[in-house]
Short mmCIF file of C-alpha atoms in Angstrom, two decimals:
data_model
loop_
_atom_site.label_atom_id
_atom_site.label_comp_id
_atom_site.label_asym_id
_atom_site.label_seq_id
_atom_site.Cartn_x
_atom_site.Cartn_y
_atom_site.Cartn_z
CA MET A 1 28.97 3.25 -25.35
CA THR A 2 30.84 0.07 -26.17
CA PRO A 3 29.03 -3.26 -26.34
CA LEU A 4 31.33 -4.51 -23.20
CA ALA A 5 30.31 -1.34 -21.37
CA ALA A 6 26.61 -1.90 -22.24
CA THR A 7 26.38 -5.49 -21.22
CA LEU A 8 28.26 -4.57 -17.71
CA ALA A 9 25.76 -1.96 -17.07
CA SER A 10 22.80 -4.33 -18.20
CA ILE A 11 24.06 -7.07 -15.90
CA GLY A 12 24.33 -4.77 -12.93
CA GLY A 13 20.66 -3.54 -13.65
CA VAL A 14 19.51 -7.20 -13.83
CA VAL A 15 21.50 -7.97 -10.64
CA VAL A 16 19.84 -5.34 -8.87
CA SER A 17 16.38 -5.96 -10.13
CA VAL A 18 16.31 -9.66 -8.98
CA ILE A 19 17.63 -8.62 -5.64
CA THR A 20 14.56 -6.24 -5.34
CA ALA A 21 12.13 -8.78 -6.72
CA LEU A 22 13.30 -11.55 -4.36
CA ALA A 23 12.88 -8.80 -1.46
CA THR A 24 9.36 -7.72 -2.81
CA LEU A 25 8.44 -11.52 -3.32
CA SER A 26 9.37 -12.06 0.69
CA LYS A 27 7.69 -9.02 1.54
CA THR A 28 4.63 -10.15 -0.17
CA LEU A 29 4.47 -13.85 1.38
CA ALA A 30 4.81 -12.44 5.00
CA ASP A 31 1.99 -9.78 4.23
CA ARG A 32 -0.46 -12.87 3.11
CA ARG A 33 0.59 -14.52 6.07
CA HIS A 34 -0.47 -11.43 8.21
CA GLY A 35 -3.79 -11.49 6.32
CA ILE A 36 -3.01 -8.97 3.60
CA GLY A 37 -4.23 -10.41 0.29
CA GLU A 38 -5.50 -9.44 -3.06
CA HIS A 39 -9.05 -8.15 -1.57
CA GLU A 40 -7.13 -5.80 0.95
CA LEU A 41 -5.09 -4.52 -1.59
CA ALA A 42 -8.11 -3.50 -3.79
CA THR A 43 -9.84 -1.96 -1.19
CA SER A 44 -6.88 -0.34 0.92
CA ARG A 45 -8.33 2.98 -0.35
CA PHE A 46 -11.69 3.05 1.22
CA GLY A 47 -10.49 1.46 4.32
CA LEU A 48 -7.91 3.73 5.11
CA GLU A 49 -10.61 6.57 4.56
CA SER A 50 -12.87 4.54 6.95
CA MET A 51 -10.19 3.56 9.58
CA GLN A 52 -9.10 7.55 9.62
CA ALA A 53 -12.73 8.15 10.19
CA SER A 54 -13.52 5.61 12.88
CA ILE A 55 -10.19 6.79 14.58
CA ALA A 56 -11.58 10.44 14.81
CA VAL A 57 -14.92 9.41 16.15
CA LYS A 58 -13.14 7.29 19.03
CA ASP A 59 -10.89 10.41 19.67
CA ALA A 60 -13.93 12.19 19.88
CA ILE A 61 -15.67 9.89 22.07
CA ILE A 62 -12.48 10.27 24.46
CA VAL A 63 -12.69 14.10 24.59
CA GLN A 64 -16.17 13.50 25.57
CA LEU A 65 -15.81 11.26 28.34
CA ARG A 66 -13.02 13.06 29.73
CA GLU A 67 -14.91 16.22 29.75
CA GLN A 68 -17.91 14.08 31.53
CA LEU A 69 -15.36 12.68 34.01
CA GLU A 70 -14.31 16.23 35.00
CA GLU A 71 -17.87 17.26 35.37
CA SER A 72 -18.62 14.20 37.45
CA ARG A 73 -15.89 14.63 39.66
CA GLN A 74 -16.84 18.46 40.17
CA GLU A 75 -20.36 17.23 41.03
CA VAL A 76 -18.83 14.95 43.60
CA ARG A 77 -16.31 17.59 45.24
CA GLU A 78 -19.57 19.90 45.60
CA LEU A 79 -21.60 16.56 47.04
CA LYS A 80 -18.55 16.23 49.54
CA VAL A 81 -18.78 19.81 50.82
CA GLN A 82 -22.55 19.63 51.10
CA ILE A 83 -22.17 16.52 53.33
CA GLU A 84 -19.71 17.79 55.14
CA ASP A 85 -22.12 20.98 56.07
CA LEU A 86 -24.64 18.57 56.75
CA GLN A 87 -22.75 17.03 59.32
CA THR A 88 -21.73 20.17 61.18
CA GLU A 89 -25.12 21.21 61.03
CA VAL A 90 -26.48 17.74 62.66
CA GLU A 91 -23.92 18.01 65.40
CA LEU A 92 -24.67 21.45 66.30
CA LEU A 93 -28.49 20.42 66.07
CA LYS A 94 -27.47 17.56 68.69
CA GLU A 95 -25.50 20.20 71.25
CA ALA A 96 -28.62 22.31 71.04
CA SER A 97 -31.10 19.80 71.74
CA GLY A 98 -28.82 18.15 74.34
CA ARG A 99 -28.56 21.83 76.11
CA SER A 100 -32.45 22.46 75.95
CA ALA A 101 -33.01 19.03 77.52
CA THR A 102 -30.88 19.54 80.53
CA PRO A 103 -32.81 21.74 83.36
CA MET B 1 -20.39 22.89 -5.59
CA ILE B 2 -20.24 19.55 -4.98
CA GLU B 3 -17.53 18.29 -2.66
CA HIS B 4 -16.14 14.99 -4.61
CA ARG B 5 -13.78 14.12 -1.93
CA HIS B 6 -15.57 11.70 0.39
CA VAL B 7 -18.20 10.94 -2.59
CA TYR B 8 -17.45 7.10 -2.75
CA ILE B 9 -18.07 6.25 -6.89
CA SER B 10 -17.46 2.43 -7.64
CA THR B 11 -15.60 1.71 -10.84
CA PRO B 12 -18.06 0.47 -13.47
CA ARG B 13 -17.40 -3.12 -14.34
CA TRP B 14 -16.44 -2.15 -18.17
CA ALA B 15 -13.70 0.22 -16.91
CA LYS B 16 -12.02 -2.65 -14.59
CA VAL B 17 -12.18 -4.95 -17.63
CA ALA B 18 -10.76 -2.24 -20.01
CA ASP B 19 -8.03 -1.60 -17.39
CA ARG B 20 -7.03 -5.34 -16.94
CA GLY B 21 -7.26 -5.90 -20.95
CA LEU B 22 -4.97 -3.15 -21.60
CA ARG B 23 -2.44 -3.61 -19.20
CA ALA B 24 -2.18 -7.74 -20.11
CA LEU B 25 -2.22 -6.50 -23.82
CA SER B 26 0.92 -4.21 -22.97
CA TYR B 27 2.62 -7.00 -21.08
CA TYR B 28 1.76 -9.70 -23.84
CA ALA B 29 3.20 -7.17 -26.13
CA LEU B 30 6.62 -7.06 -24.40
CA SER B 31 6.38 -10.93 -24.15
CA PHE B 32 6.03 -10.87 -28.15
CA THR B 33 9.09 -8.59 -28.36
CA GLY B 34 11.22 -11.01 -26.19
CA LEU B 35 9.99 -14.14 -28.41
CA HIS B 36 10.59 -12.11 -31.71
CA GLN B 37 14.11 -11.49 -30.08
CA LEU B 38 14.60 -15.20 -29.58
CA VAL B 39 13.25 -16.83 -33.01
CA GLY B 40 14.02 -13.60 -34.81
CA ARG B 41 16.59 -13.29 -37.65
CA HIS B 42 17.65 -9.61 -36.54
CA PRO B 43 20.69 -9.83 -33.82
CA LEU B 44 21.67 -6.65 -32.46
CA PHE B 45 25.41 -7.98 -31.81
CA GLU B 46 27.50 -10.36 -33.58
CA GLU B 47 26.74 -13.82 -32.94
CA ASN B 48 28.68 -16.08 -30.92
CA SER B 49 29.76 -13.47 -28.34
CA PHE B 50 28.77 -12.97 -24.92
CA THR B 51 26.83 -9.73 -25.31
CA ALA B 52 24.84 -11.69 -27.81
CA SER B 53 24.13 -14.67 -25.77
CA TRP B 54 23.59 -12.16 -22.76
CA THR B 55 20.89 -10.25 -25.14
CA GLY B 56 19.19 -13.83 -25.58
CA PHE B 57 19.03 -14.66 -21.95
CA LEU B 58 17.42 -11.11 -21.29
CA ALA B 59 14.91 -11.87 -24.00
CA LEU B 60 13.90 -15.36 -22.40
CA VAL B 61 13.47 -13.61 -19.23
CA LEU B 62 11.51 -10.76 -20.44
CA LEU B 63 9.28 -13.44 -22.16
CA ALA B 64 8.88 -15.11 -19.04
CA ALA B 65 8.20 -12.48 -16.71
CA SER B 66 6.34 -10.35 -18.79
CA MET B 67 4.10 -13.67 -19.52
CA VAL B 68 3.64 -13.90 -15.83
CA ALA B 69 2.73 -9.97 -15.34
CA GLY B 70 0.29 -10.08 -18.35
CA THR B 71 -1.52 -13.35 -16.74
CA ALA B 72 -1.82 -11.62 -13.52
CA ALA B 73 -3.17 -8.27 -14.56
CA LEU B 74 -5.75 -10.38 -16.63
CA THR B 75 -6.80 -12.40 -13.48
CA GLY B 76 -6.58 -9.34 -11.14
CA LYS B 77 -3.63 -11.13 -8.89
CA ALA B 78 -1.89 -7.55 -8.15
CA GLN B 79 0.41 -9.16 -6.09
CA VAL B 80 1.87 -11.54 -8.70
CA GLU B 81 2.45 -8.28 -10.47
CA TYR B 82 3.76 -6.37 -7.75
CA VAL B 83 6.46 -9.12 -7.48
CA SER B 84 7.22 -9.40 -11.06
CA LEU B 85 7.42 -5.95 -12.00
CA PRO B 86 10.70 -5.26 -10.40
CA LEU B 87 12.33 -7.82 -12.58
CA LEU B 88 10.53 -6.80 -15.50
CA LEU B 89 11.96 -3.19 -15.03
CA GLY B 90 15.12 -4.65 -14.89
CA VAL B 91 15.37 -6.46 -17.84
CA VAL B 92 13.43 -3.79 -19.92
CA GLY B 93 15.97 -1.32 -18.54
CA ALA B 94 18.89 -3.59 -19.61
CA ARG B 95 17.45 -4.51 -22.82
CA LEU B 96 16.80 -0.43 -23.27
CA VAL B 97 20.57 0.12 -22.60
CA LEU B 98 21.82 -2.75 -25.15
CA GLY B 99 19.59 -1.28 -27.75
CA LEU B 100 20.76 2.39 -27.33
CA SER B 101 24.45 0.96 -27.61
CA ALA B 102 23.60 -1.49 -30.35
CA VAL B 103 21.29 0.58 -32.46
CA GLY B 104 20.89 4.20 -31.20
CA VAL B 105 17.46 5.77 -30.78
CA SER B 106 14.83 3.81 -32.66
CA PRO B 107 11.01 3.47 -32.45
CA VAL B 108 11.10 0.13 -30.58
CA VAL B 109 13.72 1.63 -28.24
CA ALA B 110 11.44 4.81 -27.61
CA LEU B 111 8.43 2.59 -27.07
CA MET B 112 10.03 0.19 -24.56
CA LEU B 113 11.05 3.64 -22.92
CA ALA B 114 7.53 4.68 -22.59
CA LEU B 115 6.50 1.13 -21.47
CA TRP B 116 9.20 1.42 -18.53
CA PHE B 117 7.70 4.43 -17.70
CA LEU B 118 4.25 3.23 -17.44
CA MET B 119 5.39 -0.17 -15.59
CA ALA B 120 7.02 2.06 -13.21
CA ALA B 121 3.94 4.22 -12.61
CA ARG B 122 2.01 0.77 -11.89
CA TYR B 123 4.83 -0.45 -9.39
CA VAL B 124 4.21 2.74 -7.62
CA TRP B 125 0.90 2.52 -7.61
CA ILE B 126 0.53 -0.98 -6.07
CA HIS B 127 3.21 -0.21 -4.00
CA VAL B 128 1.32 2.53 -2.35
CA ALA B 129 -1.82 0.18 -1.98
CA VAL B 130 0.27 -2.21 -0.40
CA THR B 131 1.61 0.45 1.87
CA ARG B 132 -1.67 1.57 2.91
CA ALA B 133 -2.95 -1.80 3.55
CA ARG B 134 -0.19 -2.65 5.84
CA MET B 135 -0.94 0.74 7.69
CA ILE B 136 -4.65 -0.32 7.96
CA LYS B 137 -3.83 -3.94 9.41
CA ARG B 138 -1.09 -2.09 12.01
CA THR B 139 -3.96 0.33 13.10
CA ALA B 140 -6.28 -2.06 13.42
CA VAL B 141 -4.26 -4.28 15.61
CA THR B 142 -2.69 -1.74 17.65
CA VAL B 143 -5.45 1.29 17.99
CA LEU B 144 -9.02 0.00 17.18
CA ALA B 145 -8.47 -3.49 18.98
CA PRO B 146 -5.61 -3.13 21.46
CA GLU B 147 -4.49 -5.99 23.22
CA GLU B 148 -5.72 -6.14 26.97
CA ASP B 149 -3.24 -5.70 29.75
#
């Protein structure tokens, strides 16, 4: 490789690295504005695991609550049927008592 | 057999100190290389040429960037290290190309290549940590504490 070619290649490499460094700088500044600092970086590994655990617990709670909701709906349906039966029974009893009251 | 995957073992203090110290030492070794090229009497190319001036400029940038990265590593500022590493990787890569062109494979070039790979690994490590931290922040905002409609 001639010195000129090596110089041109190295200039290209440095230009690319400067652009990358500026992009990284702007992203890091944006991160710091959004509250991602040194501490968040240092604890990100355990933070991610605890976050995944929290999300798993949240999903489990949602599934459990959905099952309870379905059970409650089923109970409500059964109670409605019981109420309708009781209302029918009450009406029959009223009719029967009205018939027996007439001479 | 004990499952170690979810066992959180905190790193001992001496390991953290050794990690920071050794990394800072590597960066300061690089800055010493830059300083040596600036003030040394061993020019790679003939003097008063553009290539020689460019090599001198690279040595200056190498000195500055590795000093910043070394101080950041020593004080535990990973974000500063994260910003300075791309520049350092580019400058060391450029210096490697020039060194290979001038003298071919030499012990110094081989050592710089090894340091380049170590710095690339460190950059990937910090980048993964940054990505995880961003994901945590995003998840905390959108999933765990969603805004009320």
